[in-house]
Coordinates of C-alpha atoms and ligand atoms in Angstrom, one line a residue:
M1215 CA 49.8 27.9 -40.7
T1216 CA 52.3 30.5 -39.6
R1217 CA 50.5 31.7 -36.5
D1218 CA 50.5 29.9 -33.1
I1219 CA 47.2 28.2 -32.6
N1220 CA 47.0 29.4 -28.9
E1221 CA 47.5 33.0 -30.0
I1222 CA 44.7 32.6 -32.6
C1223 CA 42.4 31.1 -30.0
R1224 CA 43.2 33.9 -27.6
V1225 CA 42.1 36.5 -30.2
M1226 CA 39.0 34.4 -31.0
C1227 CA 38.1 34.4 -27.3
L1228 CA 38.6 38.2 -26.9
T1229 CA 36.6 38.8 -30.1
A1230 CA 33.8 36.5 -29.0
K1231 CA 33.5 38.3 -25.7
S1232 CA 33.5 41.7 -27.3
A1233 CA 30.9 40.5 -29.8
G1234 CA 28.8 39.1 -26.9
R1235 CA 28.8 42.5 -25.2
I1236 CA 27.3 44.0 -28.4
M1237 CA 24.5 41.3 -28.2
Y1238 CA 24.0 41.9 -24.5
G1239 CA 23.8 45.7 -24.9
T1240 CA 21.2 45.5 -27.7
N1241 CA 17.5 45.7 -26.9
P1242 CA 15.9 43.2 -29.3
A1243 CA 12.9 45.6 -29.5
D1244 CA 15.1 48.2 -31.2
V1245 CA 16.4 46.0 -34.1
G1246 CA 14.9 45.2 -37.4
I1247 CA 14.2 41.6 -38.2
T1248 CA 14.2 39.9 -41.6
Q1249 CA 12.9 36.4 -42.5
K1250 CA 15.3 34.0 -44.2
P1251 CA 14.3 31.0 -46.4
G1252 CA 12.6 28.1 -44.5
T1253 CA 10.2 28.2 -41.6
A1254 CA 10.8 30.5 -38.6
N1255 CA 14.3 31.4 -39.8
Y1256 CA 15.1 35.0 -38.9
V1257 CA 18.1 37.3 -38.9
T1258 CA 18.2 40.6 -36.9
E1259 CA 20.2 43.7 -37.5
C1260 CA 22.2 42.7 -34.4
D1261 CA 23.2 39.3 -36.0
V1262 CA 24.5 41.3 -39.0
A1263 CA 26.2 43.9 -36.9
V1264 CA 27.9 41.3 -34.7
Q1265 CA 29.1 39.3 -37.7
K1266 CA 30.5 42.5 -39.3
Y1267 CA 32.4 43.2 -36.1
I1268 CA 33.8 39.7 -35.8
A1269 CA 34.8 39.6 -39.4
R1270 CA 36.6 43.0 -39.1
E1271 CA 38.4 42.1 -35.9
L1272 CA 39.6 38.7 -37.2
S1273 CA 40.6 40.0 -40.7
V1274 CA 42.8 42.7 -39.1
F1275 CA 44.4 40.0 -37.0
S1276 CA 44.8 37.4 -39.6
P1277 CA 43.8 38.5 -43.2
E1278 CA 45.2 35.2 -44.5
I1279 CA 42.5 33.2 -42.9
G1280 CA 39.1 32.9 -44.6
F1281 CA 35.8 33.8 -43.1
F1282 CA 32.5 31.9 -43.4
G1283 CA 29.6 33.3 -41.4
E1284 CA 25.9 32.4 -41.0
E1285 CA 24.8 35.9 -42.2
D1286 CA 27.0 36.1 -45.3
T1287 CA 24.9 37.4 -48.1
E1288 CA 26.9 35.5 -50.8
K1289 CA 26.6 32.3 -48.9
G1290 CA 28.9 30.3 -51.2
K1291 CA 30.9 27.2 -50.3
L1292 CA 33.5 27.3 -47.7
I1293 CA 36.3 28.1 -50.1
S1294 CA 39.4 28.7 -48.0
D1295 CA 41.6 25.9 -46.7
L1296 CA 41.7 27.6 -43.3
A1297 CA 38.7 29.6 -42.3
F1298 CA 36.9 31.1 -39.3
V1299 CA 33.4 29.5 -39.2
V1300 CA 31.1 31.9 -37.3
D1301 CA 27.6 32.1 -35.9
P1302 CA 27.3 35.7 -34.6
I1303 CA 24.2 35.0 -32.6
D1304 CA 23.4 31.3 -32.1
G1305 CA 19.9 31.3 -30.7
T1306 CA 18.6 34.2 -32.7
S1307 CA 15.0 33.4 -31.9
N1308 CA 15.9 33.4 -28.2
F1309 CA 17.5 36.8 -28.7
M1310 CA 14.5 38.2 -30.6
M1311 CA 12.2 37.2 -27.7
G1312 CA 14.4 38.5 -25.0
L1313 CA 15.0 35.0 -23.7
R1314 CA 18.7 36.0 -22.8
L1315 CA 20.2 32.6 -23.8
S1316 CA 22.2 33.0 -27.0
A1317 CA 25.9 32.7 -27.8
V1318 CA 28.6 33.9 -30.1
S1319 CA 30.3 30.9 -31.8
I1320 CA 33.7 31.2 -33.5
A1321 CA 35.6 28.2 -34.9
L1322 CA 39.0 28.0 -36.7
C1323 CA 38.6 25.2 -39.2
D1324 CA 41.0 23.3 -41.4
V1325 CA 38.5 22.8 -44.2
K1326 CA 40.6 20.4 -46.3
A1327 CA 41.1 18.1 -43.3
N1328 CA 37.5 18.7 -42.2
R1329 CA 38.5 19.4 -38.6
T1330 CA 38.3 22.3 -36.1
L1331 CA 41.6 23.6 -34.7
A1332 CA 40.3 26.1 -32.2
A1333 CA 36.9 27.0 -30.7
A1334 CA 35.4 29.9 -28.7
V1335 CA 31.7 30.0 -27.6
Y1336 CA 30.6 32.9 -25.4
C1337 CA 27.3 33.5 -23.7
P1338 CA 27.2 37.1 -22.5
Y1339 CA 24.1 36.5 -20.3
T1340 CA 26.0 34.1 -18.0
D1341 CA 29.4 35.5 -18.8
E1342 CA 30.7 32.0 -19.7
L1343 CA 33.4 31.5 -22.2
F1344 CA 33.9 28.0 -23.5
S1345 CA 37.2 27.4 -25.4
A1346 CA 39.4 24.7 -26.8
T1347 CA 42.3 24.0 -29.1
L1348 CA 43.0 20.7 -30.9
G1349 CA 45.0 18.6 -28.5
G1350 CA 45.0 21.4 -25.9
G1351 CA 42.0 20.6 -23.8
A1352 CA 38.7 22.4 -23.2
Y1353 CA 38.1 25.2 -20.8
L1354 CA 35.2 27.1 -19.1
N1355 CA 36.4 30.6 -18.2
G1356 CA 39.9 29.4 -18.2
E1357 CA 39.3 26.3 -16.0
P1358 CA 39.6 22.8 -17.4
M1359 CA 36.2 21.2 -18.2
Q1360 CA 35.2 17.7 -19.0
V1361 CA 32.0 15.8 -19.9
S1362 CA 30.1 14.0 -17.2
A1363 CA 30.0 10.2 -16.7
R1364 CA 26.2 10.2 -16.5
D1365 CA 24.2 7.7 -18.6
L1366 CA 20.9 8.8 -20.0
E1367 CA 19.0 7.4 -17.1
H1368 CA 20.8 9.7 -14.7
G1369 CA 21.2 12.7 -16.9
L1370 CA 19.5 15.5 -18.8
A1371 CA 19.5 15.2 -22.6
G1372 CA 19.5 18.3 -24.9
Y1373 CA 17.9 18.4 -28.3
G1374 CA 17.1 20.9 -31.0
S1375 CA 13.8 20.8 -32.8
T1376 CA 15.1 21.7 -36.3
P1377 CA 12.5 24.6 -36.5
Y1378 CA 13.7 25.8 -39.9
D1379 CA 12.8 22.5 -41.6
R1380 CA 9.4 21.1 -40.5
T1381 CA 9.6 18.3 -43.0
V1382 CA 11.6 16.2 -40.4
A1383 CA 9.2 17.1 -37.5
D1384 CA 7.6 13.6 -37.2
R1385 CA 11.0 11.9 -37.2
H1386 CA 12.2 14.4 -34.6
M1387 CA 9.2 13.9 -32.3
A1388 CA 9.5 10.1 -32.6
L1389 CA 13.2 10.2 -31.5
L1390 CA 12.4 12.7 -28.8
S1391 CA 9.8 10.3 -27.3
R1392 CA 12.4 7.5 -27.2
V1393 CA 15.0 9.7 -25.6
Y1394 CA 12.6 11.2 -23.1
A1395 CA 11.6 7.7 -22.0
K1396 CA 15.3 6.9 -21.1
C1397 CA 16.5 10.1 -19.3
I1398 CA 15.8 12.2 -16.2
D1399 CA 14.4 14.9 -18.6
V1400 CA 15.0 16.6 -22.0
R1401 CA 16.0 20.2 -22.6
N1402 CA 15.7 22.4 -25.7
L1403 CA 17.7 25.6 -25.0
G1404 CA 17.3 27.0 -28.5
T1405 CA 21.0 27.3 -29.2
A1406 CA 23.0 24.5 -30.6
A1407 CA 26.4 26.1 -29.7
L1408 CA 25.4 26.2 -26.0
H1409 CA 23.8 22.7 -26.0
L1410 CA 27.2 21.4 -27.2
A1411 CA 29.1 23.6 -24.8
Y1412 CA 26.9 22.3 -21.9
V1413 CA 27.7 18.7 -23.0
A1414 CA 31.4 19.5 -22.8
A1415 CA 30.9 21.1 -19.4
G1416 CA 29.1 18.0 -18.1
R1417 CA 25.7 19.8 -17.6
L1418 CA 24.0 17.8 -20.4
C1419 CA 24.9 14.1 -20.9
A1420 CA 23.9 14.1 -24.6
F1421 CA 22.5 16.2 -27.4
Y1422 CA 21.0 15.6 -30.9
E1423 CA 19.4 17.6 -33.7
L1424 CA 18.4 16.2 -37.1
R1425 CA 19.8 19.1 -39.1
L1426 CA 22.2 21.9 -38.2
S1427 CA 24.7 24.1 -40.2
P1428 CA 28.5 24.1 -39.8
W1429 CA 28.4 27.5 -38.0
D1430 CA 26.1 25.9 -35.4
Y1431 CA 28.4 23.1 -34.5
A1432 CA 32.0 23.7 -35.8
A1433 CA 33.1 25.2 -32.4
G1434 CA 31.0 23.0 -30.1
A1435 CA 32.3 19.8 -31.7
L1436 CA 35.9 20.6 -30.6
L1437 CA 34.7 21.6 -27.1
I1438 CA 33.2 18.2 -26.8
T1439 CA 36.0 16.1 -28.1
E1440 CA 38.6 18.0 -26.1
A1441 CA 36.4 17.5 -23.0
G1442 CA 36.4 13.7 -23.5
G1443 CA 33.1 13.4 -25.3
K1444 CA 32.0 12.1 -28.7
I1445 CA 30.2 13.9 -31.6
T1446 CA 29.3 12.6 -35.0
N1447 CA 26.4 12.8 -37.5
F1448 CA 23.6 10.2 -37.3
S1449 CA 25.6 7.8 -39.4
G1450 CA 28.4 7.9 -36.9
D1451 CA 30.7 9.8 -39.3
P1452 CA 32.6 13.1 -38.6
L1453 CA 30.5 16.2 -39.0
D1454 CA 30.7 17.9 -42.4
L1455 CA 32.2 21.4 -41.8
S1456 CA 31.3 22.5 -45.4
A1457 CA 27.6 21.6 -45.5
P1458 CA 24.6 21.0 -43.1
D1459 CA 24.6 17.7 -41.2
S1460 CA 22.8 15.8 -38.5
V1461 CA 24.4 15.9 -35.0
M1462 CA 24.5 13.5 -32.1
A1463 CA 26.8 14.0 -29.2
G1464 CA 27.5 13.1 -25.6
N1465 CA 29.8 11.7 -23.0
P1466 CA 31.0 8.3 -24.2
V1467 CA 28.3 6.3 -22.2
A1468 CA 25.4 8.5 -23.2
Y1469 CA 26.6 8.9 -26.8
A1470 CA 26.5 5.1 -27.2
E1471 CA 23.0 4.9 -25.7
L1472 CA 21.8 7.8 -27.9
K1473 CA 23.2 6.2 -31.0
E1474 CA 21.2 3.0 -30.3
L1475 CA 18.0 5.1 -29.9
I1476 CA 18.7 6.9 -33.2
E1477 CA 19.4 3.6 -35.0
E1478 CA 16.1 2.1 -33.7
Ligands
LIP2710 C1 19.8 27.8 -34.2 C2 20.3 26.6 -33.4 C3 19.2 25.8 -32.8 C4 18.4 25.2 -33.9 C5 17.9 26.2 -34.8 C6 19.0 27.2 -35.4 P1 20.5 30.2 -35.1 O1 20.8 28.6 -34.7 O2 21.2 27.1 -32.4 O3 19.8 24.7 -32.0 O4 17.4 24.4 -33.4 O5 17.4 25.6 -35.9 O6 19.8 26.5 -36.2 O7 19.8 30.2 -36.4 O8 19.8 30.8 -34.0 O9 21.9 30.7 -35.3

């Protein structure tokens, strides 16, 4: 790759913040909503507009890098060796309902090596930018961040309910019951990217979701590993950046406890 990774990450962060301001300035009541395949899976005109903005900005900056976004109509495979993997509005249902807790998630991924090189996750409602580069550490609004040392018993555990695929609901609820019994409390914020960013920032000690897409976790996974945490799929393997996967994450102590609960 000819460009400096820090320069790319800087442009990703600027783009994520500008895209977040589009989200922030849009009244959800004013945008059209379309249902996608699966249950409760929606896309708004704002998701599409934000993704077009991000794609345009990043292609002007680095036309040689591929683009793979959640709202691509021709949702083929991740075909480029190097690609931006983007969720323009992570937490679309939150956005639709005016819950004001959604994020723009942009990852630069080395698809062949199945790893994220740079990450930018921005929540415009809290004006918080979470960023990282591979080997360069993780930051919250420019300040170093790291996972907590809390075990489940002394921490809050985040989870996603896989709302788009209700076939795994019973499995999810059984796991939620086991996790809930072990921690201070559980939280479902409705946005995977922010769940993962909050683990990296030490606010949540752990997170799981039975099925997510690469654009949901490609950036958050790097935030967590660069902040000293651990993130894998339910088998303990690296997350697949080219296809949906299960996700479990946490600081090292809570991750180990969560893995045991998942394997029960
Ligand atoms: C959402 C995730 C959330 C998950 C939903 C959906 P979207 O992403 O952030 O954690 O539970 O199934 O994947 O669709 O709002 O970008």
